[in-house]
PDB file of C-alpha atoms in Angstrom:
ATOM      1  CA  MET L   1       7.561  10.900  -9.683  1.00  0.00           C
ATOM      2  CA  ASN L   2       8.746  14.447  -9.068  1.00  0.00           C
ATOM      3  CA  GLU L   3      12.575  14.493  -8.999  1.00  0.00           C
ATOM      4  CA  LEU L   4      12.721  17.307  -6.436  1.00  0.00           C
ATOM      5  CA  LEU L   5      10.941  15.148  -3.861  1.00  0.00           C
ATOM      6  CA  LYS L   6      13.498  12.368  -4.033  1.00  0.00           C
ATOM      7  CA  ARG L   7      16.569  14.584  -4.331  1.00  0.00           C
ATOM      8  CA  ASN L   8      17.935  13.738  -0.880  1.00  0.00           C
ATOM      9  CA  ASN L   9      18.495  10.019  -0.281  1.00  0.00           C
ATOM     10  CA  LYS L  10      19.213  10.577   3.390  1.00  0.00           C
ATOM     11  CA  ILE L  11      15.828  12.233   3.958  1.00  0.00           C
ATOM     12  CA  THR L  12      14.055   9.577   1.882  1.00  0.00           C
ATOM     13  CA  GLU L  13      15.659   6.789   3.897  1.00  0.00           C
ATOM     14  CA  ALA L  14      14.719   8.374   7.230  1.00  0.00           C
ATOM     15  CA  ILE L  15      11.154   9.061   6.134  1.00  0.00           C
ATOM     16  CA  THR L  16      10.539   5.607   4.709  1.00  0.00           C
ATOM     17  CA  SER L  17      11.994   3.905   7.774  1.00  0.00           C
ATOM     18  CA  ASN L  18       9.614   5.892   9.985  1.00  0.00           C
ATOM     19  CA  ILE L  19       6.610   5.081   7.800  1.00  0.00           C
ATOM     20  CA  ARG L  20       7.520   1.401   7.574  1.00  0.00           C
ATOM     21  CA  ASP L  21       7.708   1.193  11.359  1.00  0.00           C
ATOM     22  CA  TYR L  22       4.408   3.068  11.651  1.00  0.00           C
ATOM     23  CA  PHE L  23       2.728   0.715   9.179  1.00  0.00           C
ATOM     24  CA  TYR L  24       3.928  -2.354  11.050  1.00  0.00           C
ATOM     25  CA  GLY L  25       2.752  -0.916  14.361  1.00  0.00           C
ATOM     26  CA  HIS L  26      -0.654   0.497  13.327  1.00  0.00           C
ATOM     27  CA  GLN L  27      -2.766  -2.169  11.679  1.00  0.00           C
ATOM     28  CA  HIS L  28      -6.511  -2.155  11.083  1.00  0.00           C
ATOM     29  CA  LYS L  29      -8.457  -5.420  11.024  1.00  0.00           C
ATOM     30  CA  VAL L  30     -10.547  -5.955   7.878  1.00  0.00           C
ATOM     31  CA  ARG L  31     -14.229  -6.901   8.147  1.00  0.00           C
ATOM     32  CA  TRP L  32     -15.860  -7.903   4.847  1.00  0.00           C
ATOM     33  CA  TYR L  33     -19.652  -8.098   4.595  1.00  0.00           C
ATOM     34  CA  GLY L  34     -20.127  -8.628   0.874  1.00  0.00           C
ATOM     35  CA  LYS L  35     -19.989  -6.538  -2.274  1.00  0.00           C
ATOM     36  CA  ASP L  36     -18.894  -2.930  -1.587  1.00  0.00           C
ATOM     37  CA  SER L  37     -19.439  -3.387   2.146  1.00  0.00           C
ATOM     38  CA  ALA L  38     -16.519  -3.465   4.573  1.00  0.00           C
ATOM     39  CA  SER L  39     -15.277  -1.897   7.763  1.00  0.00           C
ATOM     40  CA  PHE L  40     -11.987  -1.561   9.574  1.00  0.00           C
ATOM     41  CA  GLU L  41     -11.105  -1.830  13.244  1.00  0.00           C
ATOM     42  CA  PRO L  42      -9.935   0.755  14.225  1.00  0.00           C
ATOM     43  CA  ARG L  43     -12.112   2.733  11.820  1.00  0.00           C
ATOM     44  CA  ILE L  44     -10.809   4.298   8.601  1.00  0.00           C
ATOM     45  CA  SER L  45     -12.919   7.092   7.140  1.00  0.00           C
ATOM     46  CA  ASN L  46     -14.226   6.539   3.597  1.00  0.00           C
ATOM     47  CA  ARG L  47     -13.377   9.901   2.094  1.00  0.00           C
ATOM     48  CA  GLN L  48      -9.663  10.097   2.724  1.00  0.00           C
ATOM     49  CA  ASP L  49      -6.594  10.319   0.547  1.00  0.00           C
ATOM     50  CA  GLY L  50      -3.315   8.642   1.382  1.00  0.00           C
ATOM     51  CA  ILE L  51      -1.249   5.470   1.022  1.00  0.00           C
ATOM     52  CA  TYR L  52      -1.961   2.040   2.446  1.00  0.00           C
ATOM     53  CA  LEU L  53      -0.346  -1.335   3.028  1.00  0.00           C
ATOM     54  CA  VAL L  54      -2.283  -4.613   2.932  1.00  0.00           C
ATOM     55  CA  SER L  55      -0.689  -7.414   4.958  1.00  0.00           C
ATOM     56  CA  ILE L  56      -1.809 -11.047   5.140  1.00  0.00           C
ATOM     57  CA  PHE L  57      -0.427 -13.319   7.867  1.00  0.00           C
ATOM     58  CA  ASN L  58       1.595 -10.193   8.820  1.00  0.00           C
ATOM     59  CA  ILE L  59       3.369 -10.364   5.440  1.00  0.00           C
ATOM     60  CA  PRO L  60       3.404  -7.178   3.297  1.00  0.00           C
ATOM     61  CA  MET L  61       1.312  -8.010   0.224  1.00  0.00           C
ATOM     62  CA  TYR L  62       0.322  -4.764  -1.497  1.00  0.00           C
ATOM     63  CA  ILE L  63       0.973  -1.015  -1.284  1.00  0.00           C
ATOM     64  CA  GLY L  64      -1.334   1.475  -2.972  1.00  0.00           C
ATOM     65  CA  GLN L  65      -2.558   5.051  -2.857  1.00  0.00           C
ATOM     66  CA  SER L  66      -5.775   6.915  -3.409  1.00  0.00           C
ATOM     67  CA  ALA L  67      -6.512  10.576  -4.015  1.00  0.00           C
ATOM     68  CA  LEU L  68     -10.180  10.283  -3.100  1.00  0.00           C
ATOM     69  CA  ASN L  69     -11.746   7.204  -1.491  1.00  0.00           C
ATOM     70  CA  ILE L  70      -9.187   5.112   0.356  1.00  0.00           C
ATOM     71  CA  LYS L  71     -11.730   2.564   1.600  1.00  0.00           C
ATOM     72  CA  GLN L  72     -12.842   1.732  -1.932  1.00  0.00           C
ATOM     73  CA  ARG L  73      -9.239   1.232  -3.013  1.00  0.00           C
ATOM     74  CA  ILE L  74      -8.323  -0.872   0.010  1.00  0.00           C
ATOM     75  CA  THR L  75     -11.192  -3.316  -0.503  1.00  0.00           C
ATOM     76  CA  ARG L  76     -10.817  -3.751  -4.276  1.00  0.00           C
ATOM     77  CA  TRP L  77      -8.522  -6.754  -3.873  1.00  0.00           C
ATOM     78  CA  ILE L  78     -11.195  -8.490  -1.767  1.00  0.00           C
ATOM     79  CA  LYS L  79     -13.833  -7.964  -4.437  1.00  0.00           C
ATOM     80  CA  VAL L  80     -11.541  -9.498  -7.062  1.00  0.00           C
ATOM     81  CA  LEU L  81     -10.668 -12.412  -4.771  1.00  0.00           C
ATOM     82  CA  MET L  82     -14.343 -13.111  -4.077  1.00  0.00           C
ATOM     83  CA  GLY L  83     -15.425 -12.672  -7.708  1.00  0.00           C
ATOM     84  CA  GLU L  84     -17.549  -9.604  -6.915  1.00  0.00           C
ATOM     85  CA  GLU L  85     -15.626  -6.999  -8.918  1.00  0.00           C
ATOM     86  CA  HIS L  86     -17.074  -4.793 -11.652  1.00  0.00           C
ATOM     87  CA  ASN L  87     -15.965  -5.349 -15.245  1.00  0.00           C
ATOM     88  CA  THR L  88     -13.603  -2.381 -15.036  1.00  0.00           C
ATOM     89  CA  GLU L  89     -11.928  -3.429 -11.779  1.00  0.00           C
ATOM     90  CA  PHE L  90      -8.581  -5.195 -11.575  1.00  0.00           C
ATOM     91  CA  HIS L  91      -6.253  -5.882  -8.682  1.00  0.00           C
ATOM     92  CA  SER L  92      -3.001  -7.858  -8.792  1.00  0.00           C
ATOM     93  CA  LEU L  93      -3.280  -8.981  -5.148  1.00  0.00           C
ATOM     94  CA  GLY L  94      -6.859 -10.174  -5.636  1.00  0.00           C
ATOM     95  CA  ASN L  95      -5.864 -12.079  -8.783  1.00  0.00           C
ATOM     96  CA  ASP L  96      -2.829 -13.646  -7.086  1.00  0.00           C
ATOM     97  CA  LEU L  97      -4.867 -14.818  -4.115  1.00  0.00           C
ATOM     98  CA  LYS L  98      -7.668 -16.116  -6.337  1.00  0.00           C
ATOM     99  CA  LYS L  99      -5.191 -18.292  -8.250  1.00  0.00           C
ATOM    100  CA  VAL L 100      -3.658 -19.559  -5.018  1.00  0.00           C
ATOM    101  CA  SER L 101      -7.106 -20.288  -3.578  1.00  0.00           C
ATOM    102  CA  GLU L 102      -8.139 -22.298  -6.638  1.00  0.00           C
ATOM    103  CA  THR L 103      -4.790 -24.080  -7.049  1.00  0.00           C
ATOM    104  CA  TYR L 104      -4.474 -25.212  -3.430  1.00  0.00           C
ATOM    105  CA  ASN L 105      -8.186 -25.502  -2.588  1.00  0.00           C
ATOM    106  CA  ILE L 106      -7.960 -22.829   0.123  1.00  0.00           C
ATOM    107  CA  ASN L 107     -11.114 -21.012   1.187  1.00  0.00           C
ATOM    108  CA  PRO L 108     -10.559 -17.375   0.062  1.00  0.00           C
ATOM    109  CA  GLN L 109     -12.148 -16.151   3.301  1.00  0.00           C
ATOM    110  CA  VAL L 110      -8.985 -17.328   5.081  1.00  0.00           C
ATOM    111  CA  PHE L 111      -6.997 -14.548   3.404  1.00  0.00           C
ATOM    112  CA  ILE L 112      -9.563 -11.914   4.391  1.00  0.00           C
ATOM    113  CA  ASP L 113      -9.700 -13.161   7.988  1.00  0.00           C
ATOM    114  CA  ASN L 114      -5.918 -12.858   8.234  1.00  0.00           C
ATOM    115  CA  ALA L 115      -5.633  -9.470   6.511  1.00  0.00           C
ATOM    116  CA  THR L 116      -4.779  -6.133   8.088  1.00  0.00           C
ATOM    117  CA  VAL L 117      -4.455  -2.674   6.582  1.00  0.00           C
ATOM    118  CA  SER L 118      -2.134   0.168   7.574  1.00  0.00           C
ATOM    119  CA  PHE L 119      -2.887   3.685   6.386  1.00  0.00           C
ATOM    120  CA  LEU L 120      -1.432   7.199   6.396  1.00  0.00           C
ATOM    121  CA  SER L 121      -3.380  10.204   5.132  1.00  0.00           C
ATOM    122  CA  LEU L 122      -1.950  12.698   2.661  1.00  0.00           C
ATOM    123  CA  SER L 123      -1.802  15.411   5.326  1.00  0.00           C
ATOM    124  CA  GLU L 124       0.201  13.091   7.621  1.00  0.00           C
ATOM    125  CA  LEU L 125       2.570  12.282   4.761  1.00  0.00           C
ATOM    126  CA  LYS L 126       3.128  15.961   4.007  1.00  0.00           C
ATOM    127  CA  ASP L 127       4.051  16.523   7.645  1.00  0.00           C
ATOM    128  CA  TYR L 128       7.234  14.519   7.058  1.00  0.00           C
ATOM    129  CA  PHE L 129       8.392  17.310   4.734  1.00  0.00           C
ATOM    130  CA  SER L 130       6.971  20.223   6.732  1.00  0.00           C
ATOM    131  CA  HIS L 131      10.396  21.781   7.405  1.00  0.00           C
ATOM    132  CA  GLU L 132      12.003  20.929   4.079  1.00  0.00           C
ATOM    133  CA  VAL L 133      12.881  23.428   1.359  1.00  0.00           C
ATOM    134  CA  PHE L 134      13.398  22.278  -2.236  1.00  0.00           C
ATOM    135  CA  PRO L 135      15.727  24.570  -4.258  1.00  0.00           C
ATOM    136  CA  ASN L 136      14.555  24.663  -7.862  1.00  0.00           C
ATOM    137  CA  GLN L 137      16.500  26.365 -10.658  1.00  0.00           C
ATOM    138  CA  THR L 138      14.256  28.071 -13.225  1.00  0.00           C
ATOM    139  CA  LEU L 139      14.801  30.345 -16.222  1.00  0.00           C
ATOM    140  CA  PHE L 140      14.214  33.276 -13.881  1.00  0.00           C
ATOM    141  CA  GLY L 141      16.592  32.155 -11.148  1.00  0.00           C
ATOM    142  CA  LEU L 142      16.495  30.009  -8.028  1.00  0.00           C
ATOM    143  CA  GLU L 143      13.192  29.445  -6.220  1.00  0.00           C
ATOM    144  CA  ASN L 144      12.647  27.661  -2.931  1.00  0.00           C
ATOM    145  CA  LEU L 145       9.658  25.343  -2.876  1.00  0.00           C
ATOM    146  CA  THR L 146       7.932  23.709   0.091  1.00  0.00           C
ATOM    147  CA  ILE L 147       5.753  20.602   0.147  1.00  0.00           C
ATOM    148  CA  LYS L 148       2.687  22.820  -0.347  1.00  0.00           C
ATOM    149  CA  ASP L 149       3.942  23.705  -3.827  1.00  0.00           C
ATOM    150  CA  PHE L 150       3.701  20.122  -5.078  1.00  0.00           C
ATOM    151  CA  GLU L 151       0.627  18.493  -6.569  1.00  0.00           C
ATOM    152  CA  ASP L 152      -1.075  15.980  -4.263  1.00  0.00           C
ATOM    153  CA  LYS L 153      -0.700  13.354  -6.993  1.00  0.00           C
ATOM    154  CA  ASP L 154       3.088  13.821  -7.010  1.00  0.00           C
ATOM    155  CA  VAL L 155       3.301  13.500  -3.232  1.00  0.00           C
ATOM    156  CA  LEU L 156       1.219  10.297  -3.203  1.00  0.00           C
ATOM    157  CA  GLU L 157       3.220   8.761  -6.052  1.00  0.00           C
ATOM    158  CA  TYR L 158       6.482   9.618  -4.303  1.00  0.00           C
ATOM    159  CA  PHE L 159       5.498   7.876  -1.077  1.00  0.00           C
ATOM    160  CA  GLU L 160       3.979   4.922  -2.919  1.00  0.00           C
ATOM    161  CA  GLN L 161       7.173   4.303  -4.880  1.00  0.00           C
ATOM    162  CA  VAL L 162       9.661   4.664  -2.043  1.00  0.00           C
ATOM    163  CA  MET L 163       7.553   2.456   0.237  1.00  0.00           C
ATOM    164  CA  MET L 164       7.359  -0.255  -2.428  1.00  0.00           C
ATOM    165  CA  GLU L 165      11.135  -0.143  -2.674  1.00  0.00           C
ATOM    166  CA  LYS L 166      11.547  -0.187   1.109  1.00  0.00           C
ATOM    167  CA  ILE L 167       8.952  -2.833   2.035  1.00  0.00           C
ATOM    168  CA  GLY L 168       8.877  -5.037  -1.096  1.00  0.00           C
ATOM    169  CA  PRO L 169       5.215  -6.174  -1.075  1.00  0.00           C
ATOM    170  CA  VAL L 170       4.541  -9.521  -2.757  1.00  0.00           C
ATOM    171  CA  SER L 171       1.844  -8.592  -5.282  1.00  0.00           C
ATOM    172  CA  ASN L 172       2.744  -5.115  -6.540  1.00  0.00           C
ATOM    173  CA  ARG L 173       3.883  -5.161 -10.156  1.00  0.00           C
ATOM    174  CA  ASN L 174       4.829  -1.612 -11.170  1.00  0.00           C
ATOM    175  CA  LEU L 175       7.791   0.089  -9.473  1.00  0.00           C
ATOM    176  CA  ASN L 176       8.464  -3.046  -7.432  1.00  0.00           C
ATOM    177  CA  GLY L 177      11.473  -4.923  -8.728  1.00  0.00           C
ATOM    178  CA  PHE L 178      13.112  -8.002  -7.318  1.00  0.00           C
ATOM    179  CA  SER L 179      14.462  -6.473  -4.139  1.00  0.00           C
ATOM    180  CA  GLN L 180      15.735  -8.500  -1.214  1.00  0.00           C
ATOM    181  CA  SER L 181      12.659  -7.420   0.764  1.00  0.00           C
ATOM    182  CA  LYS L 182      10.277  -8.675  -1.931  1.00  0.00           C
ATOM    183  CA  THR L 183      12.167 -11.966  -2.243  1.00  0.00           C
ATOM    184  CA  SER L 184      12.000 -12.455   1.532  1.00  0.00           C
ATOM    185  CA  ASN L 185       8.283 -11.583   1.703  1.00  0.00           C
ATOM    186  CA  THR L 186       7.470 -13.917  -1.189  1.00  0.00           C
ATOM    187  CA  GLN L 187       9.310 -16.788   0.487  1.00  0.00           C
ATOM    188  CA  GLU L 188       7.525 -16.112   3.763  1.00  0.00           C
ATOM    189  CA  PHE L 189       4.148 -16.138   2.007  1.00  0.00           C
ATOM    190  CA  ASN L 190       4.999 -19.415   0.240  1.00  0.00           C
ATOM    191  CA  ASN L 191       5.875 -20.924   3.622  1.00  0.00           C
ATOM    192  CA  ALA L 192       2.533 -19.751   5.012  1.00  0.00           C
ATOM    193  CA  LEU L 193       0.763 -21.397   2.059  1.00  0.00           C
ATOM    194  CA  LYS L 194       2.549 -24.684   2.748  1.00  0.00           C
ATOM    195  CA  GLU L 195       1.281 -24.622   6.316  1.00  0.00           C
ATOM    196  CA  LEU L 196      -2.257 -23.842   5.091  1.00  0.00           C
ATOM    197  CA  THR L 197      -2.255 -26.699   2.586  1.00  0.00           C
ATOM    198  CA  LYS L 198      -1.170 -29.106   5.328  1.00  0.00           C
ATOM    199  CA  LYS L 199      -4.227 -28.105   7.352  1.00  0.00           C
ATOM    200  CA  VAL L 200      -6.509 -28.417   4.307  1.00  0.00           C
ATOM    201  CA  ALA L 201      -5.121 -31.890   3.554  1.00  0.00           C
TER     202      ALA L 201
END
């Protein structure tokens, strides 16, 4: 992740708090129709770049980003869960839910029916830094950069990392240590599973 983007902890904290609140308040219902076929209510356009949060039972489960086709990325975990993924596809959330489904005899459709997705486009993310200047010392002196000077990949990776740290989704592996948020979310998901298994029994 670009060090200039995360240079100011105060800005990072304010931005991530705003995005977390936005994610929790703007959720899209997932509709799954089979392999490579899904929709969202409200609608999310296929060809968008940005970051997303998958929640199940209103518990943050996975944060990801895409530089091209956000819909394809968002639904990958469902394909893995339902055993409809391509040989090259992998998703930690899909694998986690598949194991849980098999271990506790829970219909995997239950997780899809109780899933929501929150999304912010790259252009919306850049707006958070629209008035920021990033001083950068070079061999030729000091230069002032703006968000437009950064690669899209760097911007997406920055937001993905800080949101993982802030929200603590259950199934992310990389850049998602054992924070208090992750511990709390994991416990909440385990409690939800206990309630599900009672109903199944």
